[in-house]
PDB file of C-alpha atoms in Angstrom:
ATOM      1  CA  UNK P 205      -6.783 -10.326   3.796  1.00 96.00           C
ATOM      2  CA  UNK P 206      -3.678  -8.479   2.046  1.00 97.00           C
ATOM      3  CA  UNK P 207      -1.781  -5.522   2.880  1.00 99.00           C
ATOM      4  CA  UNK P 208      -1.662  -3.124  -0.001  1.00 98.00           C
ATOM      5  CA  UNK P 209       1.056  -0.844  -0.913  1.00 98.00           C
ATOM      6  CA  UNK P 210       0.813   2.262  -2.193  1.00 97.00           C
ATOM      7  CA  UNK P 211       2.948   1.424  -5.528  1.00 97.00           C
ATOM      8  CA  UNK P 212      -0.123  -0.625  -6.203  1.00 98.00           C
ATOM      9  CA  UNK P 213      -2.404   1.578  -6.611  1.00 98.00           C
ATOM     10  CA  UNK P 214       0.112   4.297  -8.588  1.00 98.00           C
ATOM     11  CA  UNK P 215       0.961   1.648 -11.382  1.00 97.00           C
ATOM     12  CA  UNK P 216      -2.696   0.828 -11.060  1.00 97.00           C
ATOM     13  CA  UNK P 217      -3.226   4.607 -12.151  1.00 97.00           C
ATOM     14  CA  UNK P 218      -0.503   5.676 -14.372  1.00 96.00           C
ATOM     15  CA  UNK P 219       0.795   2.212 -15.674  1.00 93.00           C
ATOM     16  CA  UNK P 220       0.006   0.967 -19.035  1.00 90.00           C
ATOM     17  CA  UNK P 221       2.453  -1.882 -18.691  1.00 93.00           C
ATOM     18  CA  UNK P 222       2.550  -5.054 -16.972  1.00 96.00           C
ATOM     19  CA  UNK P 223       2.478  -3.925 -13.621  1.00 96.00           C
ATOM     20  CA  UNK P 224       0.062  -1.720 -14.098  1.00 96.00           C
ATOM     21  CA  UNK P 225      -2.611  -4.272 -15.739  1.00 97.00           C
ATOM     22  CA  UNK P 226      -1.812  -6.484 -12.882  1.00 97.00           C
ATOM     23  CA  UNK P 227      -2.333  -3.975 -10.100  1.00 98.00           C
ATOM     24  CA  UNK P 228      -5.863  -3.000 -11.587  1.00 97.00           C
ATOM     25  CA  UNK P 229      -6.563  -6.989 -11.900  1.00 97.00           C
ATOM     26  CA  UNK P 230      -5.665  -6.918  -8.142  1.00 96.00           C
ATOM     27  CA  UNK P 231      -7.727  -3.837  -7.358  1.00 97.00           C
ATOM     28  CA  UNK P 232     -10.859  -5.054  -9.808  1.00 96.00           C
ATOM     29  CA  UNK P 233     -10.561  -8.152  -7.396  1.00 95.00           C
ATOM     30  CA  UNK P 234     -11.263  -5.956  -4.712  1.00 95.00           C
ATOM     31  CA  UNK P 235     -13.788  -4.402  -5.863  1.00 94.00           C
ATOM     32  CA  UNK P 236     -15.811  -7.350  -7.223  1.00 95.00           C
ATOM     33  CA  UNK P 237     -15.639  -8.993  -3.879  1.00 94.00           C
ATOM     34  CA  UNK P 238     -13.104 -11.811  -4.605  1.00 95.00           C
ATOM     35  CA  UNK P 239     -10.453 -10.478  -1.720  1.00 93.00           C
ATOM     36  CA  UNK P 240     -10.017  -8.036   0.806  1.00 97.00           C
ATOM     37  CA  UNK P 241      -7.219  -5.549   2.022  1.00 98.00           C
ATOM     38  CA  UNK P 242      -5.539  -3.420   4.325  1.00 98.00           C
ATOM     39  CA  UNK P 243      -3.670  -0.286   3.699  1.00 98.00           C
ATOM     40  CA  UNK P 244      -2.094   2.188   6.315  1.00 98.00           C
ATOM     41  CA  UNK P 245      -4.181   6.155   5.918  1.00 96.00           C
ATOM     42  CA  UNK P 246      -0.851   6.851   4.764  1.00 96.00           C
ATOM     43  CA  UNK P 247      -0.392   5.437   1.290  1.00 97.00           C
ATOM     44  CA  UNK P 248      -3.053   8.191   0.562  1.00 96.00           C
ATOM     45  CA  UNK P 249      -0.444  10.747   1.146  1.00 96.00           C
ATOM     46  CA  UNK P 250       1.967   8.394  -0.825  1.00 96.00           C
ATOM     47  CA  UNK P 251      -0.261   8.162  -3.683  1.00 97.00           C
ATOM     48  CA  UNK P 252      -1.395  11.938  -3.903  1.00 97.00           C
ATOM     49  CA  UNK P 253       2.329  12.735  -4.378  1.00 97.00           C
ATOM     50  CA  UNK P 254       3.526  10.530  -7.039  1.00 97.00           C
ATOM     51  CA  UNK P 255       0.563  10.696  -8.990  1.00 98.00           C
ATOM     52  CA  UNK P 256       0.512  14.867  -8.787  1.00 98.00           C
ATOM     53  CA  UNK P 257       4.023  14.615  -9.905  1.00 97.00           C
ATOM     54  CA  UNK P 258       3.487  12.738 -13.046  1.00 94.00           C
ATOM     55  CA  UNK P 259      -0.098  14.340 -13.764  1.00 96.00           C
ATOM     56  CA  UNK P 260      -1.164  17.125 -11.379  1.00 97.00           C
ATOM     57  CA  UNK P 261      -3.290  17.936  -8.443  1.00 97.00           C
ATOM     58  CA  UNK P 262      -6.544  17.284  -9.806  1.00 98.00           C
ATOM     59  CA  UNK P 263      -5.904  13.846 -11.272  1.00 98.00           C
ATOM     60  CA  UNK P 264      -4.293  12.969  -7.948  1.00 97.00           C
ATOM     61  CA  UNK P 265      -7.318  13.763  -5.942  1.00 97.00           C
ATOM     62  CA  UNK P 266      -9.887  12.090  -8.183  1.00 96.00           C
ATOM     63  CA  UNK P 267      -7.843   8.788  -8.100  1.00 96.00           C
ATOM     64  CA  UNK P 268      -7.358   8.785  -4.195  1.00 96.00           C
ATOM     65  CA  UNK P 269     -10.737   9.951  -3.485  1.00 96.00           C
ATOM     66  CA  UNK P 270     -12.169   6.857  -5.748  1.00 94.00           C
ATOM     67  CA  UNK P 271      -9.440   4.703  -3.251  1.00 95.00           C
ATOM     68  CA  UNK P 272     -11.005   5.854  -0.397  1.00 95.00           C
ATOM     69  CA  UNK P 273     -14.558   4.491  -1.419  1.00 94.00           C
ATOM     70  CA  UNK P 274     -13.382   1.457  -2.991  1.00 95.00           C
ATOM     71  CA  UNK P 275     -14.998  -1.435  -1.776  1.00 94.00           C
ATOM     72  CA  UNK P 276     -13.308  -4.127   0.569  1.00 97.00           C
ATOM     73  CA  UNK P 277     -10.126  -1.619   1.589  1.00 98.00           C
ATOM     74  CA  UNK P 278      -9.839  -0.573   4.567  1.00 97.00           C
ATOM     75  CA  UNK P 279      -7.716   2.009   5.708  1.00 98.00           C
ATOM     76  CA  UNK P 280      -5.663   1.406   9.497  1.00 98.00           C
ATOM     77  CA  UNK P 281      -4.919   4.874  11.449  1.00 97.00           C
ATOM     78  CA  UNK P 282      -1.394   5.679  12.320  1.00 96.00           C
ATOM     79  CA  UNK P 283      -1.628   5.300  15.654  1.00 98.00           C
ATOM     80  CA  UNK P 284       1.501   6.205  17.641  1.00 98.00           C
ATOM     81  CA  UNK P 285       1.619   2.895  18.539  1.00 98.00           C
ATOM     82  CA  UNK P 286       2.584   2.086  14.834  1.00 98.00           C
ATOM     83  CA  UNK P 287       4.536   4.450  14.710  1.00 97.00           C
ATOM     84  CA  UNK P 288       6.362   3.834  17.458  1.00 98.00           C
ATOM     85  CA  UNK P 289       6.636   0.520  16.135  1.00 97.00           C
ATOM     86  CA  UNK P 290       7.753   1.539  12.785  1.00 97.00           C
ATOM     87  CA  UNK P 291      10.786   3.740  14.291  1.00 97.00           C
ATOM     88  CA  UNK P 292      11.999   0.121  15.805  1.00 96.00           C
ATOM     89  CA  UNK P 293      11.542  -1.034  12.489  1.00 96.00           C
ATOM     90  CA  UNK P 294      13.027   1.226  10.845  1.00 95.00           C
ATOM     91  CA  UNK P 295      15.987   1.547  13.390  1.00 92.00           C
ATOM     92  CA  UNK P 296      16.830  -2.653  13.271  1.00 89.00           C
ATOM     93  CA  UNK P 297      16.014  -3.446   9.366  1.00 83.00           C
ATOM     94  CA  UNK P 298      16.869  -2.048   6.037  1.00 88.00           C
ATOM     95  CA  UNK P 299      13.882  -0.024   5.290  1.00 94.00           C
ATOM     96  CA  UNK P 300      12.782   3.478   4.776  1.00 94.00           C
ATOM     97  CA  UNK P 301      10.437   5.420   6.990  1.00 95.00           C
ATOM     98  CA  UNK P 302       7.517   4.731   5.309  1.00 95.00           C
ATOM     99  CA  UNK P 303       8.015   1.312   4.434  1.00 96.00           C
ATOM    100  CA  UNK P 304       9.025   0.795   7.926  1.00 97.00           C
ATOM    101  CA  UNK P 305       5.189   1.774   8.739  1.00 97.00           C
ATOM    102  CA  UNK P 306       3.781  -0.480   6.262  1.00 98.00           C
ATOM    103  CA  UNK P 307       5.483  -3.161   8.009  1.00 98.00           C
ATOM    104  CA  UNK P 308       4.456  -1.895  11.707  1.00 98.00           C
ATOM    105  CA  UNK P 309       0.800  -1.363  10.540  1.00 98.00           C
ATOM    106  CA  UNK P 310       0.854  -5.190   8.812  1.00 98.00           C
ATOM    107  CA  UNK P 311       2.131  -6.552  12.298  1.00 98.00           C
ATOM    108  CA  UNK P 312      -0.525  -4.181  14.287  1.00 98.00           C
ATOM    109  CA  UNK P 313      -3.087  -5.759  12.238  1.00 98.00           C
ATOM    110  CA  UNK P 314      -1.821  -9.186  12.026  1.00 98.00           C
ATOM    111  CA  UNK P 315      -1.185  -9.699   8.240  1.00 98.00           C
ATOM    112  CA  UNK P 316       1.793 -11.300   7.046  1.00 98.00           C
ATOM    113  CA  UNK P 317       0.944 -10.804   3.230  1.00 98.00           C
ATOM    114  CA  UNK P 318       1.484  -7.301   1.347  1.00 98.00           C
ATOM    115  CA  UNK P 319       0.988  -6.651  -2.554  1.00 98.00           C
ATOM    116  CA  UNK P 320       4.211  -4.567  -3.614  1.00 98.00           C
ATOM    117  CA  UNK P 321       6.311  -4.259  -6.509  1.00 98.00           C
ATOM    118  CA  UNK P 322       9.061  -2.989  -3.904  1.00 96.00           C
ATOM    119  CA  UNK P 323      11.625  -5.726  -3.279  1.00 96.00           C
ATOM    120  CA  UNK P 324      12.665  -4.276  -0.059  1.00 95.00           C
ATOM    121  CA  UNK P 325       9.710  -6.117   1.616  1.00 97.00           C
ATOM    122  CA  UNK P 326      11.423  -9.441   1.018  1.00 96.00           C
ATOM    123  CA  UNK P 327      13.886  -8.760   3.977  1.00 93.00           C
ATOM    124  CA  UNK P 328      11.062  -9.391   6.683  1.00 96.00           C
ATOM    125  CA  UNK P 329      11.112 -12.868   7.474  1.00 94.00           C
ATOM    126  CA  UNK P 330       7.841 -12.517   9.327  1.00 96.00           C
ATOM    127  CA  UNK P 331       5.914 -10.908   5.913  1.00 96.00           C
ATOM    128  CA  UNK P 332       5.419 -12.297   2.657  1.00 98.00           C
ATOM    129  CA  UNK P 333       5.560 -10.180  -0.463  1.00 98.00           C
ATOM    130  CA  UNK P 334       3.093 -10.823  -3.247  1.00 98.00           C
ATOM    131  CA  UNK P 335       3.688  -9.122  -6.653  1.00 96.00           C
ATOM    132  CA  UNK P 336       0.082  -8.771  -8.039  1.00 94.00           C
TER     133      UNK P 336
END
Protein backbone atom coordinates (compact mmCIF):
# COMPACT_ATOMS: atom_id res chain seq x y z
CA UNK A 1 0.00 0.00 0.00
CA UNK A 2 1.27 3.66 -1.06
CA UNK A 3 0.29 6.99 -0.07
CA UNK A 4 -0.54 9.10 -3.05
CA UNK A 5 -0.05 12.71 -3.46
CA UNK A 6 -2.03 14.91 -5.07
CA UNK A 7 0.85 16.15 -7.63
CA UNK A 8 0.37 12.64 -8.86
CA UNK A 9 -2.58 12.68 -10.08
CA UNK A 10 -2.26 16.58 -11.60
CA UNK A 11 0.87 15.58 -13.79
CA UNK A 12 -1.11 12.44 -14.35
CA UNK A 13 -3.80 14.89 -15.93
CA UNK A 14 -2.13 17.78 -17.46
CA UNK A 15 1.48 16.35 -18.01
CA UNK A 16 2.68 15.28 -21.31
CA UNK A 17 6.21 14.90 -20.04
CA UNK A 18 8.02 12.51 -18.04
CA UNK A 19 6.33 12.89 -14.96
CA UNK A 20 3.30 12.86 -16.28
CA UNK A 21 3.68 9.37 -18.29
CA UNK A 22 5.01 8.02 -15.11
CA UNK A 23 2.20 9.15 -12.83
CA UNK A 24 -0.47 7.57 -15.28
CA UNK A 25 1.90 4.27 -15.35
CA UNK A 26 1.48 4.53 -11.52
CA UNK A 27 -2.24 5.22 -11.62
CA UNK A 28 -2.88 2.46 -14.67
CA UNK A 29 -1.16 0.18 -11.95
CA UNK A 30 -3.84 0.97 -9.79
CA UNK A 31 -6.32 0.47 -11.72
CA UNK A 32 -5.30 -2.89 -13.24
CA UNK A 33 -4.91 -4.31 -9.82
CA UNK A 34 -1.06 -4.50 -9.56
CA UNK A 35 -0.94 -2.03 -6.24
CA UNK A 36 -2.99 -0.27 -3.95
CA UNK A 37 -3.14 3.31 -2.31
CA UNK A 38 -4.07 5.74 0.12
CA UNK A 39 -4.82 9.34 -0.32
CA UNK A 40 -6.14 11.90 2.34
CA UNK A 41 -10.19 13.34 1.00
CA UNK A 42 -8.12 16.27 0.69
CA UNK A 43 -5.94 15.96 -2.37
CA UNK A 44 -9.45 16.17 -4.05
CA UNK A 45 -9.61 19.73 -3.08
CA UNK A 46 -5.85 19.93 -4.09
CA UNK A 47 -6.45 18.55 -7.39
CA UNK A 48 -9.77 20.49 -8.29
CA UNK A 49 -7.68 23.68 -7.86
CA UNK A 50 -4.66 23.23 -9.87
CA UNK A 51 -6.27 21.51 -12.54
CA UNK A 52 -9.24 24.44 -12.79
CA UNK A 53 -6.41 26.81 -12.92
CA UNK A 54 -4.66 25.44 -15.88
CA UNK A 55 -8.00 24.19 -17.67
CA UNK A 56 -11.26 25.18 -15.95
CA UNK A 57 -14.02 23.97 -13.77
CA UNK A 58 -15.41 21.41 -15.86
CA UNK A 59 -12.22 19.55 -16.74
CA UNK A 60 -11.39 19.67 -13.04
CA UNK A 61 -14.50 17.93 -11.99
CA UNK A 62 -14.49 15.21 -14.64
CA UNK A 63 -10.85 14.25 -13.68
CA UNK A 64 -11.54 14.15 -9.81
CA UNK A 65 -14.80 12.57 -10.13
CA UNK A 66 -13.05 9.62 -12.35
CA UNK A 67 -10.36 9.69 -9.02
CA UNK A 68 -12.95 9.12 -6.81
CA UNK A 69 -14.14 5.80 -8.58
CA UNK A 70 -10.84 4.62 -9.46
CA UNK A 71 -10.25 1.30 -8.42
CA UNK A 72 -7.85 0.28 -5.45
CA UNK A 73 -7.71 4.16 -3.90
CA UNK A 74 -9.00 4.78 -1.07
CA UNK A 75 -9.65 7.96 0.31
CA UNK A 76 -8.83 8.53 4.54
CA UNK A 77 -11.23 11.31 6.25
CA UNK A 78 -9.64 14.22 7.92
CA UNK A 79 -10.39 13.42 11.10
CA UNK A 80 -9.42 16.01 13.73
CA UNK A 81 -7.29 13.62 14.97
CA UNK A 82 -5.12 14.12 11.75
CA UNK A 83 -5.40 17.17 11.90
CA UNK A 84 -4.46 17.69 15.07
CA UNK A 85 -1.64 15.65 14.22
CA UNK A 86 -0.72 17.52 11.19
CA UNK A 87 -0.59 21.02 13.20
CA UNK A 88 2.34 19.11 15.35
CA UNK A 89 3.69 18.33 12.16
CA UNK A 90 3.55 21.16 10.74
CA UNK A 91 4.67 23.15 13.92
CA UNK A 92 8.17 20.74 14.47
CA UNK A 93 9.18 20.04 10.59
CA UNK A 94 9.65 22.00 7.47
CA UNK A 95 6.43 21.47 5.76
CA UNK A 96 3.40 23.27 4.62
CA UNK A 97 -0.10 22.79 5.93
CA UNK A 98 -1.16 20.47 3.62
CA UNK A 99 1.77 18.47 3.27
CA UNK A 100 1.91 18.41 6.94
CA UNK A 101 -1.57 16.37 6.61
CA UNK A 102 -0.32 14.06 4.10
CA UNK A 103 2.23 13.12 6.50
CA UNK A 104 -0.29 12.91 9.65
CA UNK A 105 -2.83 10.90 7.52
CA UNK A 106 0.30 8.39 6.28
CA UNK A 107 1.20 7.91 10.10
CA UNK A 108 -2.74 7.55 11.06
CA UNK A 109 -2.85 4.88 8.59
CA UNK A 110 0.43 3.33 9.08
CA UNK A 111 2.19 3.82 5.66
CA UNK A 112 5.62 4.86 5.46
CA UNK A 113 5.69 5.05 1.53
CA UNK A 114 4.12 8.14 -0.50
CA UNK A 115 4.34 8.69 -4.44
CA UNK A 116 5.35 12.53 -4.84
CA UNK A 117 7.30 14.52 -7.10
CA UNK A 118 7.61 17.03 -4.01
CA UNK A 119 11.07 16.78 -2.46
CA UNK A 120 9.93 18.18 0.75
CA UNK A 121 8.78 14.64 1.78
CA UNK A 122 12.39 13.51 2.00
CA UNK A 123 12.81 15.37 5.41
CA UNK A 124 10.65 12.67 7.34
CA UNK A 125 12.88 10.13 8.47
CA UNK A 126 9.95 7.92 9.36
CA UNK A 127 8.42 8.12 5.41
CA UNK A 128 9.89 7.14 2.30
CA UNK A 129 9.33 9.10 -0.88
CA UNK A 130 8.83 7.24 -4.13
CA UNK A 131 8.93 9.24 -7.42
CA UNK A 132 6.62 7.16 -9.72
Amino acid sequence: MIYVDSNVFINAAINDSDAGKSSRKLLTQLIKGQNEAMTSVLTIDEVLWALQKERGKAFAAEVTKTLLCMRNLSFVDATRSIVENAIEIYGSEKLNPRDSTHVATMFAKGLTEIASFDQDFDAIKEIKRVTP
